[in-house]
Amino acid sequence: MPSYTVTVATGSQWFAGTDDYVYLTLQGTSGCSERHLLDKPFYNDFERGAVDSYDVTVEEDLGEIQLIKIEKRKYWYQDDWYLKYVTVKTPVGDYLEFPCYRWITDEKEVVLRDGRAKLPRDDKTQILKQHRRKELESRQKMYRWKEWHPGFPLSIDAHSHSELPRDIQFDNEKGIDFILNYTKAMENLYINRFMHMFQSSWSDFADFERIFVRISNTISEYVMQHWKEDFMFGYQFLNGCNPVLIQRCTEIPKKLPVTMDMVECSLERNLTLEEEVKQGNIFIVDYELLDGVDANKTDPCTIQYLAAPICLLYKNLENKIVPIAIQLGQKPGPDNPIFLPSDATYDWLLAKIWVRSSDFHVHQTVTHLLRTHLVSEVFSIAMFRQLPAVHPLFKLLVPHMRFTIAINTKAREQLICECGLFDKANATGGGGHVQMVQKAMKDLTYRSLCFPEEIKAKGMDSKEDIPYYYYRDDGIKVWEAIKSFAEDVIHIYYESDEVVCEDVELQAFVKDIYVYGMRGVKASGFPKMIRTRETLAEYLTVIIFTASAQHAAVNFGQYDWCSWIPNAPPTMRCPPPTEKGTVTIEQIVESLPDRGRSCWHLGAVWALSQFQDKELFLGMYPDEHFVEKPVKEAMAKFRKNLDEIVNTITERNKNKKLPYYYLSPDRIPNSVAV
């Protein structure tokens, strides 16, 4: 009688093993095997991280194995089991791989296809077509769209992390408990001793050093030493936490009535301001988005303030970007002066602090939350709803969707919800952050997520003109590496543009993102369908780059750039100055966050800057969803390209006082997971 050797691999996740009854059924083109008992309670098979083998004898040859069914039947208590994969050695010696990488919960069963990726048109038999359809029907019931706030991208229909499908939950929920993590961070930073003084002000800048954690040779210490200097202020627009706002100024806006007399002492080329603009030496950052946003009113004991500054910058003869004019409100007038480097020291310093605070708010809520977290969640939900596990694009994308829905759900549960942790220290808490996302949605376009295009649209693409824009340089390298990888995979499975057009699952995936995620807004520019392999490569690059590189660029530098609180105040407790010549050091310190809010802020930026335990970085694919040799070769080529980028960045950073490493692939996690 024919015998099949079945190997079952259990995951190493926490509580991944099982002590339930486990049964196997093989489904072939010539018939179906009987239900075989592989394991029963107390046999100690399927323990965490185990690989177990069994011989399954059948009455007659089953033909080509199409499906295998694994059933788990409860013994005494709930016992989830993480199944990595199953391999089957046929009687003629062929090996078949059946990837799973899923949790089997309750008294559930899972039906697996072999690991070869297939497009919908590749399935010829009714049993395979039916399996494909049933998987999507089941997923669409589990992964439902929901509106969290009007005007937001839609998110997952779940109120808490525990309500999510088991497959997308964190292995250990405690690891992503924001309250625990922030509290632990404050203990690690030795700042919890200040928490009882929540409302009290610091005495002076030196007093802030009492809570500042010095780690030798870090960027954060360099920031603390140089934050008052104009070069440091300008440098952050290029390579800090939020390097996405600066753009070349092609015309001085009427709402910023800067004159030549005001800035003449800052210009170094003996040109007029208008001539400097024409030569491309003037840059602008406009925080118009913050205009009209309500400041946090959740604490009646502390009035908090927001501003909507406009900052004009200049590329000097050393190619450094430095500020030359700051207006703290959008409407010019006598009570909204334009602050200049030639003003009194504290006038100019406070104006820069207001810009840095405004930058922090836009960074947290728009650059970080909306444009990486929420967008990646849209991609994730659509993927689970419309792409079955056998689809090559599911296999390609699933590592880049790891834990994204879970971290966002936890954030809505604890962090950015009403009365959440975000309200404790941020001037945009208490609803202001919601208003900001709603306003920012009009600028969330598909083209703005295409990295090289967005850089070019802002006039920031010339390496000759702007030589020290490492975010741009490294980002384009990583973008090209991802795109090349996406193209390689696409050409393995899509032999022509016609095949792309005919892929009904791909088109449903794209449509879900447009209709539900982006609310069907035509102005978003998100495609309703994809017709060519070239367009598909770009689309997949947008998804992978946003979830990996873009998130890394704007997330993991938060402690570096925001831990010195005067450089990134999460709230301001005095209104912006309305006249010059009145600012004192005492007024600046009174404006900055109090002791308690400073501590919450420090705990937050520390916790958010940490990698996950057992982090998977770009190009690391330990879960083998793909089994075909050409894809594995494409992965190896991708990793080689990424290694070359790492080496280039490492070499450039040697002996730099301010190294830029956020877009080094060995520091880019695969997915948005923190």
XYZ file of C-alpha atoms in Angstrom:
674
model
C 0.000 0.000 0.000
C 1.307 3.497 -0.853
C 2.821 5.428 2.047
C 3.242 9.187 2.419
C 5.688 10.753 4.863
C 4.163 13.823 6.483
C 6.291 16.339 8.392
C 4.621 18.954 10.588
C 6.475 22.046 11.895
C 5.127 23.931 14.915
C 5.998 27.568 15.509
C 8.227 28.864 18.279
C 5.687 31.524 19.300
C 4.514 31.649 22.884
C 1.965 28.850 23.555
C 2.411 27.674 19.962
C 2.221 23.943 20.755
C -0.887 21.834 21.285
C -2.104 18.986 23.455
C -5.296 18.455 21.509
C -6.249 15.710 19.035
C -4.799 16.479 15.591
C -6.015 14.767 12.410
C -4.745 14.830 8.820
C -6.571 14.192 5.552
C -4.884 14.123 2.134
C -6.895 15.169 -0.935
C -5.511 14.077 -4.300
C -6.677 14.127 -7.911
C -7.483 10.391 -7.669
C -9.126 10.330 -4.264
C -9.060 11.285 -0.626
C -7.320 9.524 2.258
C -9.012 8.514 5.471
C -8.782 10.850 8.450
C -5.491 10.001 10.189
C -4.830 10.747 13.848
C -1.383 12.350 14.047
C -1.308 13.352 17.691
C -3.346 13.084 20.838
C -3.044 14.638 24.302
C 0.116 13.917 26.304
C 2.003 12.456 23.308
C 4.280 15.499 23.427
C 4.236 15.997 19.680
C 3.629 19.465 18.231
C 5.418 21.117 21.144
C 6.575 24.680 20.653
C 9.234 24.779 17.903
C 9.004 21.035 17.194
C 9.205 19.272 13.802
C 7.432 15.891 13.817
C 7.205 13.230 11.070
C 4.600 10.513 10.420
C 3.996 7.773 7.878
C 0.496 7.835 6.425
C -0.482 4.645 4.592
C -3.391 4.668 2.137
C -5.312 1.959 0.283
C -4.326 3.241 -3.168
C -2.351 6.046 -4.772
C -4.134 9.394 -4.378
C -2.673 10.960 -7.517
C -1.371 14.527 -7.343
C -1.945 15.904 -3.844
C -3.990 19.105 -4.151
C -5.053 19.856 -0.577
C -4.337 18.703 2.942
C -6.723 19.195 5.824
C -5.498 19.582 9.402
C -8.126 19.312 12.155
C -7.642 20.147 15.813
C -10.204 18.812 18.267
C -10.208 20.179 21.803
C -9.230 17.889 24.678
C -9.821 19.746 27.976
C -9.282 23.445 27.423
C -8.674 26.131 24.801
C -5.320 25.332 23.196
C -4.276 27.451 20.216
C -1.686 25.911 17.933
C 0.629 27.768 15.550
C 1.286 25.628 12.489
C 4.235 26.741 10.370
C 4.120 24.290 7.498
C 3.505 20.694 6.446
C 5.610 18.763 3.946
C 4.522 15.591 2.191
C 6.858 13.042 0.614
C 4.900 11.054 -1.968
C 5.372 7.321 -2.669
C 7.417 8.234 -5.772
C 9.770 10.430 -3.748
C 8.456 13.896 -4.633
C 8.399 16.557 -1.890
C 5.474 18.935 -1.594
C 5.493 21.970 0.707
C 2.306 23.334 2.287
C 2.998 26.687 3.980
C 0.565 27.664 6.728
C 2.005 30.194 9.216
C -1.348 30.485 10.967
C -2.962 29.831 14.318
C -5.453 26.974 14.555
C -7.882 27.889 17.317
C -10.795 26.179 19.084
C -12.006 23.077 17.289
C -11.073 24.457 13.920
C -9.576 22.988 10.798
C -7.335 24.439 8.138
C -7.194 23.349 4.518
C -3.856 24.004 2.833
C -2.735 24.109 -0.771
C 0.815 23.357 -1.778
C 3.165 26.315 -1.708
C 3.376 27.043 -5.424
C 1.889 30.478 -6.023
C -1.064 30.544 -8.420
C -3.066 33.284 -10.058
C -6.850 32.792 -10.322
C -6.545 31.766 -13.973
C -4.082 28.978 -13.057
C -6.694 26.984 -11.125
C -8.416 24.589 -13.501
C -10.183 22.147 -11.170
C -13.379 22.916 -9.320
C -11.951 21.832 -5.960
C -9.123 24.391 -6.151
C -11.424 27.160 -7.349
C -13.814 26.386 -4.518
C -11.018 26.372 -1.924
C -9.863 29.764 -3.161
C -13.374 31.222 -3.008
C -14.137 29.826 0.452
C -10.912 31.195 1.900
C -11.777 34.716 0.737
C -15.378 34.450 1.899
C -14.160 33.416 5.345
C -11.568 36.204 5.488
C -14.070 38.860 4.406
C -16.238 37.955 7.382
C -13.269 38.299 9.759
C -11.643 41.399 8.226
C -14.360 44.039 8.042
C -13.975 47.752 7.323
C -15.035 50.326 9.887
C -14.998 54.114 10.161
C -13.121 55.195 13.293
C -13.611 58.908 12.643
C -15.358 60.691 9.755
C -12.912 61.522 7.002
C -10.262 59.012 8.130
C -9.113 56.076 6.007
C -11.253 53.127 7.050
C -9.723 50.758 9.580
C -10.399 47.277 11.001
C -13.732 46.575 12.658
C -12.443 45.733 16.141
C -12.662 47.646 19.403
C -9.684 45.945 21.029
C -6.612 43.875 20.234
C -8.273 40.760 21.696
C -11.129 41.026 19.161
C -8.767 40.712 16.180
C -8.393 37.459 14.245
C -5.796 35.374 16.068
C -3.486 35.306 13.052
C -2.802 39.045 13.184
C -2.534 39.485 16.947
C 0.813 39.983 18.648
C 2.196 36.803 20.173
C 2.416 38.531 23.535
C -0.066 41.365 24.049
C 1.897 42.719 27.023
C 4.699 43.595 24.618
C 2.511 46.233 22.962
C 0.687 47.582 25.982
C 1.363 51.314 25.632
C 0.612 52.086 29.276
C 3.008 49.399 30.505
C 5.664 50.324 27.943
C 5.555 54.046 28.661
C 5.641 53.467 32.406
C 8.514 51.008 32.015
C 10.339 53.490 29.784
C 10.030 56.203 32.430
C 11.423 53.807 35.028
C 14.324 52.858 32.737
C 15.055 56.532 32.132
C 14.888 57.278 35.879
C 12.337 60.043 35.316
C 9.346 58.617 37.200
C 10.586 60.512 40.255
C 9.355 63.744 38.631
C 5.827 62.523 37.922
C 4.346 63.752 41.214
C 5.262 67.309 40.125
C 2.959 67.118 37.092
C 2.002 70.793 36.806
C 5.256 72.367 37.994
C 7.619 74.173 35.615
C 11.315 73.552 35.219
C 13.616 76.261 36.507
C 15.733 76.792 33.379
C 17.268 74.855 30.475
C 19.855 73.327 32.797
C 16.954 71.926 34.813
C 15.827 69.927 31.757
C 19.180 68.184 31.897
C 18.102 66.559 35.158
C 15.780 64.285 33.172
C 17.966 63.976 30.093
C 19.553 60.553 29.709
C 23.092 60.767 28.377
C 24.170 57.894 26.200
C 27.643 58.596 24.890
C 28.029 59.572 21.234
C 24.311 59.596 20.508
C 22.541 62.081 18.299
C 20.340 63.079 21.232
C 23.324 64.393 23.191
C 24.571 66.294 20.150
C 21.106 67.831 19.791
C 21.162 68.912 23.437
C 24.498 70.661 22.906
C 23.622 72.396 19.608
C 19.824 72.800 19.523
C 19.959 76.610 19.768
C 22.131 76.913 16.657
C 20.554 77.805 13.330
C 22.423 75.077 11.439
C 20.936 72.404 13.721
C 17.471 73.881 13.309
C 17.794 73.754 9.510
C 19.497 70.352 9.392
C 16.495 68.675 10.979
C 14.272 69.581 8.033
C 16.563 67.421 5.891
C 17.540 64.526 8.128
C 15.606 64.712 11.380
C 12.420 62.940 12.397
C 10.232 64.772 9.905
C 12.305 65.273 6.729
C 9.239 65.476 4.481
C 7.959 69.049 4.785
C 10.733 71.222 3.401
C 10.351 72.361 -0.192
C 12.059 74.756 -2.539
C 10.412 78.171 -2.463
C 9.518 79.352 -5.971
C 7.700 82.483 -4.806
C 7.462 84.231 -1.436
C 3.817 83.822 -0.408
C 1.789 86.986 0.164
C 0.876 85.769 3.642
C 4.591 85.988 4.550
C 5.521 89.598 3.708
C 9.280 89.240 4.059
C 11.284 92.128 2.625
C 14.861 92.375 1.472
C 15.621 94.730 4.339
C 14.574 92.071 6.838
C 16.791 89.266 5.534
C 19.663 91.110 3.807
C 22.072 90.384 6.650
C 21.324 86.610 6.298
C 21.992 86.390 2.554
C 25.591 85.663 1.497
C 25.676 85.929 -2.315
C 25.168 89.679 -2.855
C 21.840 88.883 -4.483
C 18.380 90.207 -3.737
C 15.861 87.954 -2.039
C 14.004 87.627 -5.334
C 17.222 86.600 -7.101
C 18.002 84.053 -4.361
C 14.530 82.581 -4.887
C 15.106 82.344 -8.653
C 18.460 80.635 -8.100
C 16.802 78.033 -5.892
C 18.492 79.014 -2.638
C 15.328 79.714 -0.638
C 13.234 76.987 1.004
C 9.978 77.073 2.907
C 8.133 75.000 5.508
C 4.493 75.963 6.057
C 2.455 74.582 8.962
C -0.861 75.850 7.582
C -2.433 72.515 8.517
C -2.332 73.537 12.193
C -4.295 76.724 11.584
C -7.623 76.488 13.405
C -6.839 73.157 15.125
C -8.127 73.102 18.700
C -5.484 72.909 21.412
C -5.775 70.309 24.176
C -8.351 71.260 26.834
C -8.440 67.974 28.746
C -6.569 69.430 31.742
C -8.343 72.508 33.173
C -5.263 73.300 35.267
C -3.044 73.841 32.209
C -4.017 75.919 29.182
C -2.175 74.665 26.094
C -1.461 76.440 22.815
C -0.809 75.707 19.154
C 0.577 77.833 16.342
C 0.686 77.537 12.540
C 4.100 78.997 11.622
C 5.692 79.684 8.260
C 9.454 79.291 8.161
C 11.718 80.613 5.419
C 15.150 78.992 5.047
C 18.279 79.769 3.077
C 21.048 77.649 1.603
C 24.221 79.473 2.567
C 27.638 79.318 0.891
C 28.515 76.223 2.943
C 25.413 74.479 1.518
C 23.834 74.475 4.966
C 20.121 75.166 5.275
C 19.505 77.867 7.897
C 16.380 79.784 8.935
C 16.118 83.443 7.909
C 12.513 84.361 8.813
C 9.724 82.899 10.967
C 6.123 84.054 11.210
C 4.153 82.211 13.900
C 0.683 82.672 12.396
C -0.837 82.443 8.944
C -2.280 85.976 8.741
C 0.233 88.829 8.568
C -0.345 91.821 10.801
C 1.096 93.961 13.584
C 0.360 91.266 16.200
C 2.031 88.586 14.063
C 5.610 89.823 13.590
C 8.200 88.160 11.388
C 11.048 86.995 13.611
C 14.594 87.201 12.272
C 18.083 85.957 13.236
C 18.998 89.602 13.811
C 16.351 89.948 16.541
C 17.058 89.706 20.245
C 18.457 86.275 21.176
C 15.402 85.061 23.100
C 12.914 86.401 20.528
C 14.593 84.345 17.816
C 15.045 81.297 20.040
C 11.376 81.216 21.084
C 10.257 81.577 17.457
C 12.372 78.537 16.541
C 11.004 76.584 19.501
C 7.465 77.269 18.261
C 8.402 75.918 14.823
C 9.968 72.835 16.388
C 6.824 72.234 18.472
C 4.592 72.622 15.397
C 6.865 70.267 13.484
C 6.482 67.704 16.264
C 2.679 67.803 15.961
C 2.644 67.426 12.184
C 5.237 64.670 12.415
C 3.343 62.618 14.985
C -0.134 62.927 13.520
C 0.334 63.274 9.774
C 3.805 62.062 8.746
C 3.831 59.149 11.190
C 0.255 58.185 12.121
C -1.643 58.922 8.921
C 0.937 58.435 6.208
C 2.537 55.227 7.513
C 0.339 53.563 10.165
C -3.162 54.209 8.847
C -2.216 53.836 5.178
C -0.446 50.526 5.847
C -3.495 49.272 7.722
C -5.604 49.966 4.625
C -3.190 47.884 2.539
C -3.261 45.106 5.157
C -7.039 44.828 5.439
C -7.485 44.843 1.660
C -4.813 42.151 1.294
C -6.505 39.816 3.753
C -9.922 40.440 2.206
C -9.050 40.011 -1.457
C -5.868 37.951 -1.872
C -5.908 34.236 -0.926
C -2.790 32.677 0.576
C -1.956 30.988 -2.719
C -1.785 34.306 -4.610
C 1.799 35.421 -5.345
C 1.017 38.985 -4.217
C -0.268 37.753 -0.856
C 2.966 35.825 -0.400
C 4.960 38.914 -1.377
C 3.083 41.384 0.833
C 2.204 39.432 3.977
C 5.641 39.882 5.663
C 5.207 43.638 5.228
C 1.793 43.632 6.906
C 3.009 41.810 10.038
C 1.386 43.204 13.233
C 0.278 46.454 11.531
C -3.439 46.019 12.194
C -2.605 44.888 15.739
C -0.438 47.911 16.621
C -3.007 50.313 15.174
C -5.854 48.660 17.052
C -3.894 48.870 20.283
C -3.153 52.538 19.558
C -6.875 53.268 19.088
C -7.551 51.352 22.287
C -4.988 53.123 24.510
C -2.992 55.832 22.790
C -4.988 58.079 20.436
C -8.465 57.366 21.789
C -10.503 59.803 23.875
C -8.739 60.221 27.235
C -5.834 58.140 25.890
C -2.137 58.501 26.559
C -1.757 60.972 23.675
C -3.867 63.470 25.634
C -1.464 63.461 28.582
C 1.412 65.391 27.030
C 0.428 66.686 23.594
C -1.164 69.990 22.689
C -3.000 68.267 19.822
C -4.523 65.722 22.205
C -8.191 65.927 23.150
C -9.312 65.905 19.511
C -6.841 68.193 17.764
C -5.034 65.195 16.275
C -8.335 64.004 14.786
C -8.898 67.392 13.139
C -5.360 67.274 11.740
C -5.842 63.873 10.099
C -9.159 64.989 8.613
C -7.497 68.087 7.137
C -4.427 66.169 5.946
C -6.492 63.656 3.981
C -6.774 66.091 1.062
C -3.004 65.888 0.591
C -2.849 62.101 0.947
C -2.519 61.145 -2.697
C -1.145 58.077 -4.384
C 1.539 60.123 -6.125
C 2.655 61.638 -2.807
C 3.437 58.089 -1.619
C 5.714 57.513 -4.630
C 8.965 58.531 -2.951
C 11.036 59.843 -5.895
C 8.066 61.765 -7.290
C 7.269 63.421 -3.961
C 10.890 64.506 -3.542
C 10.874 65.960 -7.071
C 7.488 67.661 -6.573
C 8.968 69.551 -3.613
C 11.957 70.644 -5.691
C 14.329 68.689 -3.448
C 15.686 66.177 -5.974
C 18.991 67.790 -6.995
C 21.997 66.289 -5.223
C 24.196 69.084 -6.529
C 21.979 71.821 -5.125
C 21.180 70.045 -1.842
C 24.093 67.695 -1.147
C 23.363 66.740 2.461
C 19.798 65.401 2.108
C 20.523 61.845 3.235
C 16.830 60.989 3.694
C 16.396 61.579 -0.052
C 19.588 59.796 -1.121
C 19.108 56.676 0.985
C 15.361 56.598 0.395
C 15.753 56.539 -3.389
C 18.282 53.695 -3.149
C 15.919 51.626 -0.989
C 12.944 52.508 -3.225
C 14.820 51.280 -6.309
C 15.866 48.049 -4.572
C 12.272 47.309 -3.552
C 10.966 48.163 -7.007
C 13.524 45.888 -8.669
C 12.467 43.045 -6.357
C 8.779 43.676 -7.076
C 9.481 43.659 -10.833
C 11.364 40.353 -10.565
C 8.453 38.688 -8.747
C 5.863 40.174 -11.119
C 7.680 38.869 -14.187
C 7.727 35.354 -12.737
C 3.926 35.183 -12.476
C 2.596 37.759 -14.960
C 3.831 37.032 -18.466
C 2.107 40.088 -19.958
C 0.044 43.178 -19.159
C -3.013 41.222 -20.246
C -2.491 38.751 -17.411
C -2.408 41.697 -14.974
C -5.722 42.998 -16.323
C -7.325 39.548 -16.043
C -6.306 38.977 -12.409
C -9.679 39.501 -10.737
C -8.239 39.132 -7.217
C -5.586 41.788 -7.837
C -8.229 44.142 -9.218
C -10.499 43.504 -6.212
C -7.547 44.263 -3.905
C -6.838 47.574 -5.674
C -10.529 48.480 -5.697
C -10.887 47.748 -1.961
C -8.018 50.133 -1.205
C -9.548 52.882 -3.341
C -13.216 52.485 -2.386
C -12.902 51.688 1.322
C -9.447 52.705 2.431
C -9.352 55.999 0.522
C -13.132 56.467 0.669
C -13.503 56.527 -3.123
C -12.081 60.050 -3.324
C -11.135 60.577 -6.956
C -8.716 63.393 -6.058
C -6.606 60.892 -4.073
C -5.311 59.552 -7.375
C -5.352 55.981 -6.071
C -5.976 53.702 -9.056
C -9.282 51.853 -9.340
C -7.593 49.130 -11.347
C -4.134 48.234 -12.617
C -3.534 47.446 -16.267
C 0.222 46.975 -16.705
C 3.106 45.173 -15.062
C 4.960 48.467 -14.786
C 2.107 50.103 -12.873
C 1.778 47.029 -10.674
C 5.482 47.170 -9.786
C 5.135 50.795 -8.711
C 1.962 50.027 -6.728
C 3.620 47.184 -4.820
C 6.685 49.366 -4.211
C 4.460 52.059 -2.671
C 2.954 49.463 -0.321
C 6.239 47.851 0.755
C 8.203 51.115 0.956
C 5.511 52.842 3.044
C 5.294 49.934 5.490
C 9.046 49.477 5.829
C 11.371 52.309 4.806
C 9.072 55.322 5.188
C 7.923 54.206 8.633
C 11.514 53.549 9.719
C 12.616 56.984 8.496
C 10.010 58.837 10.554
C 9.721 56.579 13.601
C 13.015 55.295 14.914
C 14.700 58.681 15.241
C 12.150 59.965 17.739
C 14.354 59.513 20.783
C 17.373 60.943 18.952
C 15.630 64.165 17.950
C 12.809 64.608 20.455
C 14.281 63.552 23.798
C 15.830 66.978 24.352
C 12.467 68.551 25.054
C 13.235 72.181 24.083
C 14.017 70.823 20.598
C 10.599 69.152 20.208
C 8.108 70.433 22.801
C 4.936 68.311 22.740
C 2.965 71.240 24.132
C 3.379 74.959 24.806
C 1.830 76.540 27.902
C 1.987 80.208 26.841
C 0.612 81.727 23.615
C 2.965 82.671 20.762
C 4.551 86.109 21.230
C 2.734 88.938 19.453
C 5.517 91.496 19.637
C 9.277 91.623 19.605
C 11.629 92.617 22.379
C 9.641 91.190 25.280
C 10.764 87.554 25.454
C 12.801 86.478 28.478
C 14.394 83.191 29.427
C 11.747 82.865 32.157
C 8.976 83.208 29.583
C 10.536 80.499 27.403
C 10.798 78.057 30.311
C 7.196 78.835 31.345
C 6.113 78.104 27.763
C 7.805 74.699 27.636
C 6.128 71.533 28.987
C 5.880 71.071 32.758
C 7.673 68.274 34.567
C 4.925 65.681 34.274
C 4.281 66.204 30.580
C 8.022 66.184 29.944
C 8.246 62.751 31.553
C 5.319 61.320 29.579
C 6.848 62.708 26.399
C 10.237 61.160 27.145
C 8.677 57.791 27.941
C 6.744 57.929 24.662
C 9.631 58.814 22.341
C 11.834 56.212 24.027
C 9.250 53.434 23.721
C 8.330 54.319 20.123
C 11.983 54.298 19.049
C 12.634 50.705 20.149
C 12.613 47.761 17.758
C 10.301 44.832 18.463
C 11.711 41.700 20.065
C 12.929 39.367 17.294
C 12.505 42.160 14.746
C 12.523 41.158 11.085
C 14.342 43.675 8.913
C 13.893 44.440 5.243
C 14.614 41.397 3.076
C 14.348 38.899 5.967
C 11.672 36.327 5.109
C 11.962 33.405 7.561
C 8.361 32.317 6.854
C 8.693 30.563 3.515
C 5.427 31.447 1.825
C 7.158 31.101 -1.550
C 8.618 27.706 -2.466
C 9.640 28.299 -6.090
C 13.326 28.600 -6.912
C 13.025 31.719 -9.151
C 11.427 33.708 -6.309
C 14.057 32.560 -3.845
C 16.698 33.741 -6.326
C 14.901 37.096 -6.558
C 14.958 37.321 -2.747
C 18.680 36.594 -2.687
C 19.271 39.334 -5.287
C 17.133 41.721 -3.199
C 19.166 40.997 -0.078
C 22.408 41.517 -2.027
C 21.176 44.921 -3.234
C 20.174 45.844 0.314
C 23.572 44.766 1.674
C 25.281 47.069 -0.824
C 23.135 49.966 0.398
C 24.046 49.148 4.006
C 27.739 49.197 3.120
C 27.422 52.541 1.307
C 25.604 54.140 4.249
C 28.041 52.683 6.782
C 30.984 54.079 4.844
C 29.395 57.524 4.547
C 28.593 57.644 8.265
C 32.161 56.915 9.360
C 33.426 59.638 11.714
C 30.259 61.725 11.245
C 29.087 63.606 14.322
C 25.560 63.345 12.957
C 25.310 59.966 11.193
C 22.133 59.255 9.236
C 21.146 55.601 9.495
C 17.331 55.448 9.653
C 17.122 54.219 6.037
C 19.929 51.697 6.310
C 18.176 48.414 5.384
C 19.599 46.619 8.416
C 17.598 49.120 10.536
C 14.385 49.054 8.487
C 11.812 46.609 9.896
C 9.709 44.821 7.285
C 6.460 46.264 8.602
C 4.770 48.911 10.731
C 4.796 47.089 14.064
C 5.590 49.750 16.683
